[in-house]
XYZ file of C-alpha atoms in Angstrom:
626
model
C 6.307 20.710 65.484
C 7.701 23.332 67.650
C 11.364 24.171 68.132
C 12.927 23.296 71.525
C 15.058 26.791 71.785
C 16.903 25.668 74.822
C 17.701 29.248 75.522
C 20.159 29.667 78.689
C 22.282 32.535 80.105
C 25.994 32.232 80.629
C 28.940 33.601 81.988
C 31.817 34.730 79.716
C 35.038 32.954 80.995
C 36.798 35.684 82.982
C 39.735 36.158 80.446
C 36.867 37.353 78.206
C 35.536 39.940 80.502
C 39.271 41.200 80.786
C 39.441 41.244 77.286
C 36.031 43.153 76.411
C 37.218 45.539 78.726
C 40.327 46.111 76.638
C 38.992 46.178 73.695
C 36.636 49.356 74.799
C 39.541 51.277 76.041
C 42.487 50.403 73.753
C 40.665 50.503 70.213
C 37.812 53.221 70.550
C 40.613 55.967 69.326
C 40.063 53.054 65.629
C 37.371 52.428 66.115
C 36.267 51.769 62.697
C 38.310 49.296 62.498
C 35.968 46.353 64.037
C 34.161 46.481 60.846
C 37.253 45.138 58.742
C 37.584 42.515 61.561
C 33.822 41.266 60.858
C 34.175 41.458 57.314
C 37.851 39.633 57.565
C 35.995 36.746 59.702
C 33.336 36.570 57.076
C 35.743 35.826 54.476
C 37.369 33.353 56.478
C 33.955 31.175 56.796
C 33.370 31.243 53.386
C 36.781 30.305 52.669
C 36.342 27.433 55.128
C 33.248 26.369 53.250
C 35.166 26.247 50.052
C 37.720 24.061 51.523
C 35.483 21.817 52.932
C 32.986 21.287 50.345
C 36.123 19.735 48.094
C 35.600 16.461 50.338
C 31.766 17.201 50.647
C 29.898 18.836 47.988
C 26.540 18.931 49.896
C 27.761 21.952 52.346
C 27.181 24.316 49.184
C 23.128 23.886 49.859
C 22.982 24.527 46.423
C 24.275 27.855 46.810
C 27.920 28.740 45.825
C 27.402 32.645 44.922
C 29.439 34.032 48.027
C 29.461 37.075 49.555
C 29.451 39.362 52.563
C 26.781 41.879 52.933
C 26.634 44.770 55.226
C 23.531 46.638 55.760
C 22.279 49.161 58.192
C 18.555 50.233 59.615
C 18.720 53.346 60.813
C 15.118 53.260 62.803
C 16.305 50.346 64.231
C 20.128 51.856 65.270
C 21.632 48.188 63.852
C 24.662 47.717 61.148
C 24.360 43.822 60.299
C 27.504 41.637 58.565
C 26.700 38.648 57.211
C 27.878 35.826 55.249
C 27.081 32.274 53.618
C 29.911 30.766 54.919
C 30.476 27.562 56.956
C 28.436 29.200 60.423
C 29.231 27.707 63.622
C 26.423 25.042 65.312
C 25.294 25.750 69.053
C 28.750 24.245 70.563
C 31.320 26.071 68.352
C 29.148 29.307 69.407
C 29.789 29.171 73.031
C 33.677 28.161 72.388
C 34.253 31.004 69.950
C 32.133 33.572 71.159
C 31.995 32.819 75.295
C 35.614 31.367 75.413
C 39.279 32.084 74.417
C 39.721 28.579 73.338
C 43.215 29.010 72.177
C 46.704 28.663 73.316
C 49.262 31.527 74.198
C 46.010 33.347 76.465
C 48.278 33.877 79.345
C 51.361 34.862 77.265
C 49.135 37.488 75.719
C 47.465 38.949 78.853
C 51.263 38.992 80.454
C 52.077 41.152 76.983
C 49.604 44.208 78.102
C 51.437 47.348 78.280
C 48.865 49.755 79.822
C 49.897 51.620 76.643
C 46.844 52.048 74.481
C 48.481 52.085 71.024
C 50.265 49.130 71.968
C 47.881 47.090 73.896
C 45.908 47.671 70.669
C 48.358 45.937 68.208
C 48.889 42.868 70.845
C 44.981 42.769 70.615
C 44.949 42.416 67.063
C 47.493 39.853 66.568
C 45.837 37.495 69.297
C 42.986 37.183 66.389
C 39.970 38.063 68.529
C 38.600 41.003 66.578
C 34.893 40.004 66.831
C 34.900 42.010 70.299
C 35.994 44.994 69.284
C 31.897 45.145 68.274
C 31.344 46.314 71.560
C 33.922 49.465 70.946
C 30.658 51.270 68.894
C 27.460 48.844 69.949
C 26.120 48.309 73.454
C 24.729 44.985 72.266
C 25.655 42.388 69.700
C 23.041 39.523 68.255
C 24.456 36.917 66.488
C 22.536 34.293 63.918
C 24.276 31.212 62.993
C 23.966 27.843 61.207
C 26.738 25.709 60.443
C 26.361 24.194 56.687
C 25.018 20.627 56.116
C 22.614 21.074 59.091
C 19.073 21.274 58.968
C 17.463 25.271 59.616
C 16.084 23.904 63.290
C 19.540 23.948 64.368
C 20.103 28.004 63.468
C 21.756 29.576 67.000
C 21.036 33.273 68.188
C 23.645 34.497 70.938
C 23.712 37.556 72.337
C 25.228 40.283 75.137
C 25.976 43.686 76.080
C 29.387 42.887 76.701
C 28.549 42.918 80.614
C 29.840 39.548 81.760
C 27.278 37.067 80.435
C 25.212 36.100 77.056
C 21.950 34.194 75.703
C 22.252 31.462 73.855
C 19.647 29.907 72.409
C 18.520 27.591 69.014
C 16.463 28.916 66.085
C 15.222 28.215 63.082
C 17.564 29.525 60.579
C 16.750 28.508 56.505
C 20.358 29.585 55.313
C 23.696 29.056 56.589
C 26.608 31.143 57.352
C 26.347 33.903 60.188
C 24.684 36.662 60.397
C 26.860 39.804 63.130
C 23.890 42.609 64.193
C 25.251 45.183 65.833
C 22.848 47.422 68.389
C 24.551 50.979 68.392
C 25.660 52.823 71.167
C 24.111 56.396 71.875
C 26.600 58.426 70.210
C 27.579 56.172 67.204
C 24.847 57.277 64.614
C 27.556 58.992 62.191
C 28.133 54.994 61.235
C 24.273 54.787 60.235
C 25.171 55.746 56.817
C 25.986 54.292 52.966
C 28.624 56.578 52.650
C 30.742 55.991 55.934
C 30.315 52.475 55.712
C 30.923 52.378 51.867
C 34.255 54.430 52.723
C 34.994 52.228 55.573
C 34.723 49.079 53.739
C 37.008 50.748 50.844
C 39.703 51.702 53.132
C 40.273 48.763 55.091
C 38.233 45.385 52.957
C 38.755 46.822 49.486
C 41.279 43.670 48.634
C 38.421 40.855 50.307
C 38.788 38.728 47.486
C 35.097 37.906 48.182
C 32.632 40.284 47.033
C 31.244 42.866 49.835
C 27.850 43.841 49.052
C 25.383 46.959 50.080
C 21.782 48.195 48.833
C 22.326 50.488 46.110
C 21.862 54.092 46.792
C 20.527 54.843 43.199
C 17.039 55.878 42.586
C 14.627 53.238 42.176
C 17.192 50.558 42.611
C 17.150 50.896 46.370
C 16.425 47.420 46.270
C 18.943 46.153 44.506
C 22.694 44.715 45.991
C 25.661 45.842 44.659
C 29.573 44.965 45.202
C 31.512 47.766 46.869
C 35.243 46.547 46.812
C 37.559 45.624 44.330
C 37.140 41.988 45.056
C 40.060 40.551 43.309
C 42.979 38.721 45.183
C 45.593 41.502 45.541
C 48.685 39.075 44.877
C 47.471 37.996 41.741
C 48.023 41.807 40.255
C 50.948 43.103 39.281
C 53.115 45.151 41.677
C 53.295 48.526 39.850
C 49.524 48.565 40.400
C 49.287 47.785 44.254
C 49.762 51.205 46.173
C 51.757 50.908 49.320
C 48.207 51.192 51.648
C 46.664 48.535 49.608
C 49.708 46.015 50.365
C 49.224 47.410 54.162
C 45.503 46.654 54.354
C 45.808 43.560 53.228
C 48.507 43.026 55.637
C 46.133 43.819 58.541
C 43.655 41.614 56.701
C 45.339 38.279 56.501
C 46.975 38.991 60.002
C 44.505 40.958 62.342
C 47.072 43.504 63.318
C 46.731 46.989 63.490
C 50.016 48.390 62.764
C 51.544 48.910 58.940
C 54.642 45.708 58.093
C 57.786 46.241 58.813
C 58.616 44.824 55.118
C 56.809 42.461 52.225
C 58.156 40.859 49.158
C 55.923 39.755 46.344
C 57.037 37.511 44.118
C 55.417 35.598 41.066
C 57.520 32.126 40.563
C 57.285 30.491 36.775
C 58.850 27.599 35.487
C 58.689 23.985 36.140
C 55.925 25.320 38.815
C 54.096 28.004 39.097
C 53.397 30.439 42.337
C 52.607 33.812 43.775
C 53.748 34.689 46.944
C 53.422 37.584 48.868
C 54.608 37.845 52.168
C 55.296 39.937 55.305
C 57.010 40.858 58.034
C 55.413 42.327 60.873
C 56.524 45.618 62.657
C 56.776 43.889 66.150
C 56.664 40.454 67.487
C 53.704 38.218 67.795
C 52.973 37.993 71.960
C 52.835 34.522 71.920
C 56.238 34.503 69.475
C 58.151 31.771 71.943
C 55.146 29.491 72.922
C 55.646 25.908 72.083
C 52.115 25.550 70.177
C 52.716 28.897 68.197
C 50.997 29.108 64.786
C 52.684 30.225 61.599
C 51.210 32.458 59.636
C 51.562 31.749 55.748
C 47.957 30.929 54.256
C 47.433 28.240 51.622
C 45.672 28.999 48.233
C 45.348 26.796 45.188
C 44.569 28.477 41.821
C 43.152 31.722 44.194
C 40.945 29.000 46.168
C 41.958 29.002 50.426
C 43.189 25.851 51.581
C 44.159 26.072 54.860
C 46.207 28.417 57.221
C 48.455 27.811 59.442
C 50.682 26.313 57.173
C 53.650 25.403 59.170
C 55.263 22.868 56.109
C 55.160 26.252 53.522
C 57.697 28.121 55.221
C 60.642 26.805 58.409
C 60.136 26.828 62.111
C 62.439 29.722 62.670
C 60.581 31.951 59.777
C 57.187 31.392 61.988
C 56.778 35.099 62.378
C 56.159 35.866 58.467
C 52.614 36.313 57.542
C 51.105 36.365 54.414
C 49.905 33.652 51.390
C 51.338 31.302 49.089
C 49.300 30.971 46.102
C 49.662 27.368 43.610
C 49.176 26.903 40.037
C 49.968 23.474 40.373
C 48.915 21.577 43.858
C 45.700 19.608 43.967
C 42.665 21.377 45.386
C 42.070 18.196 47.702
C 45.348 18.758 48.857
C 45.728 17.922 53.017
C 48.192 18.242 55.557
C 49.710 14.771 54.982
C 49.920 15.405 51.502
C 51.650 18.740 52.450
C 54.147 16.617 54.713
C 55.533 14.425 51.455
C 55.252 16.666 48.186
C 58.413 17.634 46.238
C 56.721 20.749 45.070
C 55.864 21.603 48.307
C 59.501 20.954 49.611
C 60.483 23.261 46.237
C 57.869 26.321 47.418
C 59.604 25.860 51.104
C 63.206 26.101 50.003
C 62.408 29.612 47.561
C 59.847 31.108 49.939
C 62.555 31.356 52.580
C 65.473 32.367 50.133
C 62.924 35.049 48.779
C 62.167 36.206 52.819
C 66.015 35.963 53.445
C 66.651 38.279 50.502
C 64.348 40.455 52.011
C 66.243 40.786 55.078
C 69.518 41.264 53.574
C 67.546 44.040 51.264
C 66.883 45.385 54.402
C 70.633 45.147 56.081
C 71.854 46.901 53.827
C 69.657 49.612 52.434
C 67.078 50.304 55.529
C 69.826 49.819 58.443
C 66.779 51.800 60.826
C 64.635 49.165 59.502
C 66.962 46.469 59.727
C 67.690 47.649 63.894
C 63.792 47.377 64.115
C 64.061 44.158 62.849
C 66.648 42.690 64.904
C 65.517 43.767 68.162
C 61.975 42.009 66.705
C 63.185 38.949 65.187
C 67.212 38.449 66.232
C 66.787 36.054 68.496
C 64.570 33.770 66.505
C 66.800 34.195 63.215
C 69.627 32.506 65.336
C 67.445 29.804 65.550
C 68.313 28.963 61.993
C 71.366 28.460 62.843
C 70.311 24.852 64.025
C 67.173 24.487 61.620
C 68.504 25.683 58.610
C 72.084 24.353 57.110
C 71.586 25.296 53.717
C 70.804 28.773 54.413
C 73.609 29.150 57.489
C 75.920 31.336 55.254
C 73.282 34.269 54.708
C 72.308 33.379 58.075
C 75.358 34.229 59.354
C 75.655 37.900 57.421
C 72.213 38.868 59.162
C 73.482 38.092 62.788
C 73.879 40.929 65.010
C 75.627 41.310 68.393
C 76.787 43.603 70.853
C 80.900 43.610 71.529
C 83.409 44.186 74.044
C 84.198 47.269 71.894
C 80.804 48.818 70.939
C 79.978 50.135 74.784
C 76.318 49.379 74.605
C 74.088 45.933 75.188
C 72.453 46.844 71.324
C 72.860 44.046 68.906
C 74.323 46.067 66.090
C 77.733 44.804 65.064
C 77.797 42.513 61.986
C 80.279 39.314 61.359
C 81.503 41.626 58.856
C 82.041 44.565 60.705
C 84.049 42.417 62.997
C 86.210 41.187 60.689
C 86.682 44.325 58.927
C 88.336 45.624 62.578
C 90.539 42.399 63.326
C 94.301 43.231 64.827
C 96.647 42.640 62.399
C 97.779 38.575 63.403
C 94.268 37.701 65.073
C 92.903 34.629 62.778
C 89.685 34.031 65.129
C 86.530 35.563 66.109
C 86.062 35.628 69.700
C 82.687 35.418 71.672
C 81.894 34.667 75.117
C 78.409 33.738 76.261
C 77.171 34.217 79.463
C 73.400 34.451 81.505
C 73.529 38.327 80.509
C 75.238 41.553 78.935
C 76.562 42.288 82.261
C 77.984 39.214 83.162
C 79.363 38.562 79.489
C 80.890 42.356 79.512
C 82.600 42.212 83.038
C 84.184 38.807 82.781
C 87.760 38.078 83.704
C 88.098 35.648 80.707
C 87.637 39.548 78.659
C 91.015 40.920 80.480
C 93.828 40.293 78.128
C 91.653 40.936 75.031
C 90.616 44.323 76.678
C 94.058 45.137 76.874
C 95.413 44.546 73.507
C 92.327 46.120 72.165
C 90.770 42.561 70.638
C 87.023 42.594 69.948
C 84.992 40.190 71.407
C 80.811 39.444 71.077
C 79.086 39.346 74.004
C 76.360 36.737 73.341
C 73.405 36.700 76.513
C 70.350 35.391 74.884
C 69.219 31.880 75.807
C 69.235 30.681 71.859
C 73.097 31.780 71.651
C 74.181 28.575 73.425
C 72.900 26.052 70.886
C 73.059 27.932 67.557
C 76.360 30.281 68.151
C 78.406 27.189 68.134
C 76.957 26.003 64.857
C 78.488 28.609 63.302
C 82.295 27.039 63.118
C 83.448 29.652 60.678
C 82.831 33.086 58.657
C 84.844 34.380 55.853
C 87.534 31.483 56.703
C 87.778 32.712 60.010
C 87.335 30.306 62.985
C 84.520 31.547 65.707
C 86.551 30.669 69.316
C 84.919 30.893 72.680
C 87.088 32.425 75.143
C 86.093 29.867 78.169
C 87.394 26.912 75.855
C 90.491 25.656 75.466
C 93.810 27.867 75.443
C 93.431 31.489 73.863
C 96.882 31.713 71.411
C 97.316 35.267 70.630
C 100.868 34.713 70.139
C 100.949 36.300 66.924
C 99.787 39.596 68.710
C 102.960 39.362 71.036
C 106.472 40.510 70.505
C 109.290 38.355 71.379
C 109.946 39.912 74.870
C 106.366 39.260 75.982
C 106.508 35.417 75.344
C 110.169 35.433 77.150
C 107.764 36.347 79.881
C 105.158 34.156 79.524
C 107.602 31.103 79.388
C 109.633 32.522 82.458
C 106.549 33.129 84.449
C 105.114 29.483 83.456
C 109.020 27.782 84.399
C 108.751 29.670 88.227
C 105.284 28.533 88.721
C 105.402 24.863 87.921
C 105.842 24.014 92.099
C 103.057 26.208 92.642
C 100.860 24.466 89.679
C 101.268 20.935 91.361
C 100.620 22.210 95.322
C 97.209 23.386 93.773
C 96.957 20.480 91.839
C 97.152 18.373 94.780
C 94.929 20.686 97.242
C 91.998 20.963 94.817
C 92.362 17.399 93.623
C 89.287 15.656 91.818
C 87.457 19.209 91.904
C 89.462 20.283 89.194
C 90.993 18.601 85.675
C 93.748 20.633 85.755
C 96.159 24.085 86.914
C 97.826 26.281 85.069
C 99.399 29.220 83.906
C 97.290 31.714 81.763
C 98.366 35.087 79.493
C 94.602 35.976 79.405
C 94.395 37.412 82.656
C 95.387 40.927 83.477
C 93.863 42.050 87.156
C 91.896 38.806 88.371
C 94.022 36.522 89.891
C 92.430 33.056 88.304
C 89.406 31.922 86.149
C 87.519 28.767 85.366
C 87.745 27.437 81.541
C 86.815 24.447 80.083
C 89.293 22.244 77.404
C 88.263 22.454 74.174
C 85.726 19.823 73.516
C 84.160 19.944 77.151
C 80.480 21.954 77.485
C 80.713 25.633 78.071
C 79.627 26.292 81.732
C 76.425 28.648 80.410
C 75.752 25.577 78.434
C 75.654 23.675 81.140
C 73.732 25.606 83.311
C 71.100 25.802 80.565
C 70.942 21.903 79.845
C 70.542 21.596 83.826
C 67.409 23.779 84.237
C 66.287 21.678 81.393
C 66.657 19.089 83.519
C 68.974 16.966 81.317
C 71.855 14.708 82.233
C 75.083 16.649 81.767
C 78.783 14.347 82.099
C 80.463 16.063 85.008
C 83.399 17.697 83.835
C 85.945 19.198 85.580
C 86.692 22.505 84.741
C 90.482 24.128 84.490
C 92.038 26.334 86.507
C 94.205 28.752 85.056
C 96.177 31.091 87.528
C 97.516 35.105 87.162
C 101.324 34.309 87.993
C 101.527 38.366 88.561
C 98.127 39.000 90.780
C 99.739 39.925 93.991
C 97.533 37.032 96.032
C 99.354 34.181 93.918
C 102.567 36.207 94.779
C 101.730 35.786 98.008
C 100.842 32.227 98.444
C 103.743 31.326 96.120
C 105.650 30.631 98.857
C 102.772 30.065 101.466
C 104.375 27.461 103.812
C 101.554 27.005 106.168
C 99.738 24.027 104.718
C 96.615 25.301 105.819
C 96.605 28.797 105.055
C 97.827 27.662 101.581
C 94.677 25.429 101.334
C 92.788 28.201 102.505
C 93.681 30.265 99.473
C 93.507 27.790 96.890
C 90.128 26.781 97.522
C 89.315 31.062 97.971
C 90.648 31.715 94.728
C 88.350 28.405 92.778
C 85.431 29.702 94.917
C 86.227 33.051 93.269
C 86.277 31.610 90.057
C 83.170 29.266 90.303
C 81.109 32.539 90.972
C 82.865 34.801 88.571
C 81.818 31.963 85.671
C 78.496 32.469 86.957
C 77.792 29.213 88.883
C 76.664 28.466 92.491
C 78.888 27.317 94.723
C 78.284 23.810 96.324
C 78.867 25.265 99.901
C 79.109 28.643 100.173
C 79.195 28.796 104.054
C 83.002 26.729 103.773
C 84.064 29.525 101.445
C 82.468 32.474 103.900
C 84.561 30.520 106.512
C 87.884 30.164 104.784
C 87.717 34.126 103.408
C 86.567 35.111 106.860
C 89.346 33.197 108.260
C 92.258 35.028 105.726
C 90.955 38.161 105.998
C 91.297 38.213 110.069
C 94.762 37.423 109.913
C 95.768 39.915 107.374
């Protein structure tokens, strides 16, 4: 009987087309490099076979001796890599080869530089390294046949890399995949044992799988033979893993193109036994902040792949670390669920992350270059695990970094220790402010009297610093105070005469507290006198346990139900305006000013005023009759 080969021609979705396009221009400077990518998705079929065949033995088709082979003809201008893994049938072909089935495309498009060397490390991290075949061949056959089918349902797709490709069925006797590449004109130097050999060495030596070529002895042309090291690099000691080799397999297991920032490899004994060796990449992942983002810590059991993507083996907040976890003791057919209730799991989890922590601290405090790096990276996802991450919130806490009122620059650099290390003889808290931005935090009025007495304060501006900051309640015994909450009692920075002053000041103004009172009514909780103000002549604040107005704003956009509290006003008995309307008798003129001065406030806090063309009005009105 005849095979139906269905062959059609389709269109590459357009995100593909942008992307092939990239891929020419951005990697043909490494080029050599889309051979590691081949070989790296080679080993992940097979791996996916292994896994697999646990719950169905039949997928082996009687043939479990794996490996990738890579082969050239030079008559014929084609390198071929292929592999008896699981293959892909005629469906998973056009989603993985004419489609960017995957989440995070638009967050990674939206990440392009225009900078080649960049551009080129976004590619690799978005995990789509079978296109950069088109950086050295003009057109790329593929041969296909996912395991447990019968050889009638064998694929062939193929394209120049031109907007469209041929798909059509064939009759293929073994499975796994089969990647020929058709050379472009000026690519023969690749047509060659030795490059590719040299190739495969540099950047595949650690494939666990074997690699395989035709020998290049005499009379043994025939015959295969394994060109890499083939052993799992984590399972050899460290004194005998050269720096490159832990880097290549970095770029294996993670499709980047740039070196780690850091790794740590570990081997656990004891009640359990593990290997872990994990990373940290250089910059973050494009699609870092997207709700389905994948972790990146691989599974193995007893050196046998077992799934990736395994978000259980290390937290939320850690989801940035690449690299594999390797158990002696877990079950082969072990599954997700399983993963979801297993003490030793829970056990792996818990050391994994002190062991990255560690790392990090390692880092702090004897790589402080590296460390910067890091931060700008990673900071704002490590103050995630502030929320996530109780146990850990202490060494959590000594990795936070933060700009300051003092360190006359927007970088995060300044420690928790550092801070306390310069605290005024008499201050017992550590103050912060948040706010929308660095600007905003650095120029508010709440900062006055603590600019004055020389007081340190952080400047917090990323979105993640208005849930997690507040979780941190104290550090080295020393309470973390917001300066928009509640009263700010520096009294113990003050000498006698300036609290005579403060009390005076508050005793004169009490008539003036309850006019305003009464004026502003229900918009505000309360009026009064405040010490933290030095040139603005009020702010807004909130009491102690109320929401701070960032917050707020935050929850809002969220589009959650916040309980309308009424912020404070606290006035500047000395400003020369609440001189002035001290003894304002004009009822009107002194409503005028009140509302002028909370208008003043409101925006100064950051926040939108309910009607701003009442407070144009009123300040248009006060100014004309100065």
């Amino acid at each position: 009987m005849s095979l139906d080969t269905h062959k059609e021609t389709l269109g590459f979705q357009a995100e593909v087309k942008q992307l092939l396009d990239l891929m020419i221009h951005s990697l043909y400077s490494n080029k050599e490099i889309f051979l590691r990518e081949l070989v790296s998705n080679a080993s992940d079929a097979i791996d996916r076979l292994r896994f697999d065949a646990l719950s169905d033995a039949a997928l082996y088709e009687h043939d479990t001796d794996f490996k990738i082979s890579v082969s050239y003809d030079k008559d014929a201008r084609t390198i071929t890599v292929a592999d008896n893994g699981i293959g892909m049938n005629r469906e998973e072909v056009v989603e993985h080869l004419g489609t960017i089935a995957k989440s995070g495309t638009r967050e990674f498009f939206q990440s392009l530089t225009g900078d080649q060397q960049k551009d080129a490390n976004i590619i690799g991290q978005f995990g789509v390294g079978f296109y950069s075949s088109f950086v050295v061949a003009d057109r790329v056959t593929v041969h296909t046949r996912h395991a447990g089918l019968s050889s009638d349902h064998g694929v062939s797709w193929e394209s120049e890399g031109k907007g469209e490709y041929s798909i059509e069925n064939i009759d293929k006797p073994s499975r796994g995949t089969e990647v020929i590449l058709h050379l472009r004109d000026d690519e023969d130097e690749l047509l060659s044992s030795h490059r590719l050999r040299s190739i495969i060495r540099k950047y595949s030596d650690h494939v666990t799988l074997p690699i395989v070529m035709k020998s290049e002895e005499k009379d043994k042309e025939d015959e295969w033979e394994v060109v890499n090291t083939a052993s799992a690099l984590w399972t050899r000691s460290r004194n005998e893993i050269t720096e490159e080799e832990y880097n290549e397999f970095y770029k294996h297991i993670s499709h980047d193109f740039s070196d780690p920032l850091a790794y740590v490899h570990s081997r656990m004994e004891g009640t359990q036994e593990y290997t872990l060796l994990l990373y940290v990449p250089s910059q973050a992942p494009f699609d870092l902040y997207t709700r389905e983002v994948h972790h990146g810590v691989k599974l193995y059991v007893r050196r046998v792949f077992i799934m990736d993507d395994a978000e259980k083996l290390m937290p939320r907040y850690l989801r940035f670390v690449r690299g594999v976890i390797d158990s002696n003791d877990l079950p082969l057919n072990v599954s997700r669920e399983i993963l979801q209730q297993n003490r030793m799991i829970d056990a792996i989890r818990s050391n994994s992350t002190k062991k990255v922590l560690s790392l990090f601290t390692d880092l702090a405090k004897n790589s402080p270059e590296k460390y910067a790096t890091f931060w700008t990276q990673f900071g704002r996802v490590i103050k995630e695990g502030l929320l996530e991450d109780h146990s850990n919130r202490d060494t959590l806490a000594r990795l936070l970094r933060f700009a300051t009122s003092t360190s006359g620059s927007e970088t995060q650099n300044v420690s928790l220790e550092d801070y306390v290390t310069r605290m005024k003889e008499g201050q017992e808290k550590i103050y912060y402010i948040v706010a929308d931005s660095y600007a905003a935090a650095k120029d508010s009025p709440l900062l006055e009297i603590f600019k004055k007495k020389g007081i340190e304060v952080l400047l917090l501006s990323d979105p993640v610093d208005h849930l997690a900051v507040p979780e941190l309640h104290e550090f080295e015994g020393k309470q973390l105070q917001s300066v928009s909450k509640g009263e700010v009692d520096l009294s113990k920075l003050e000498d006698e005469q300036e609290k005579e002053e403060q009390q005076k000041n508050a005793d004169e103004a009490k008539d003036l507290l309850e006019r305003l009172k009464k004026v502003l009514g229900n918009e505000v909780k309360d009026v009064r006198t405040t010490n933290r103000l030095t040139s603005s002549p009020a702010c807004l604040v909130v009491d102690e346990y109320g929401i701070d107005p960032s917050l707020k704003r935050l929850l809002q956009s969220a589009g959650q139900q916040i309980p309308n509290d009424k912020p404070i006003l606290e006035i500047n008995t000395q400003h020369a305006i609440v001189v002035r309307i001290k003894n304002e008798a004009d009822e009107q003129l002194f409503s005028d000013w009140a509302h002028v001065l909370f208008d003043q406030s409101v925006l100064s806090s950051g926040e939108q005023l309910e009607n701003p063309v009442s407070f144009v009005n009123r300040l248009n009105s006060l100014l004309a009759q100065l």
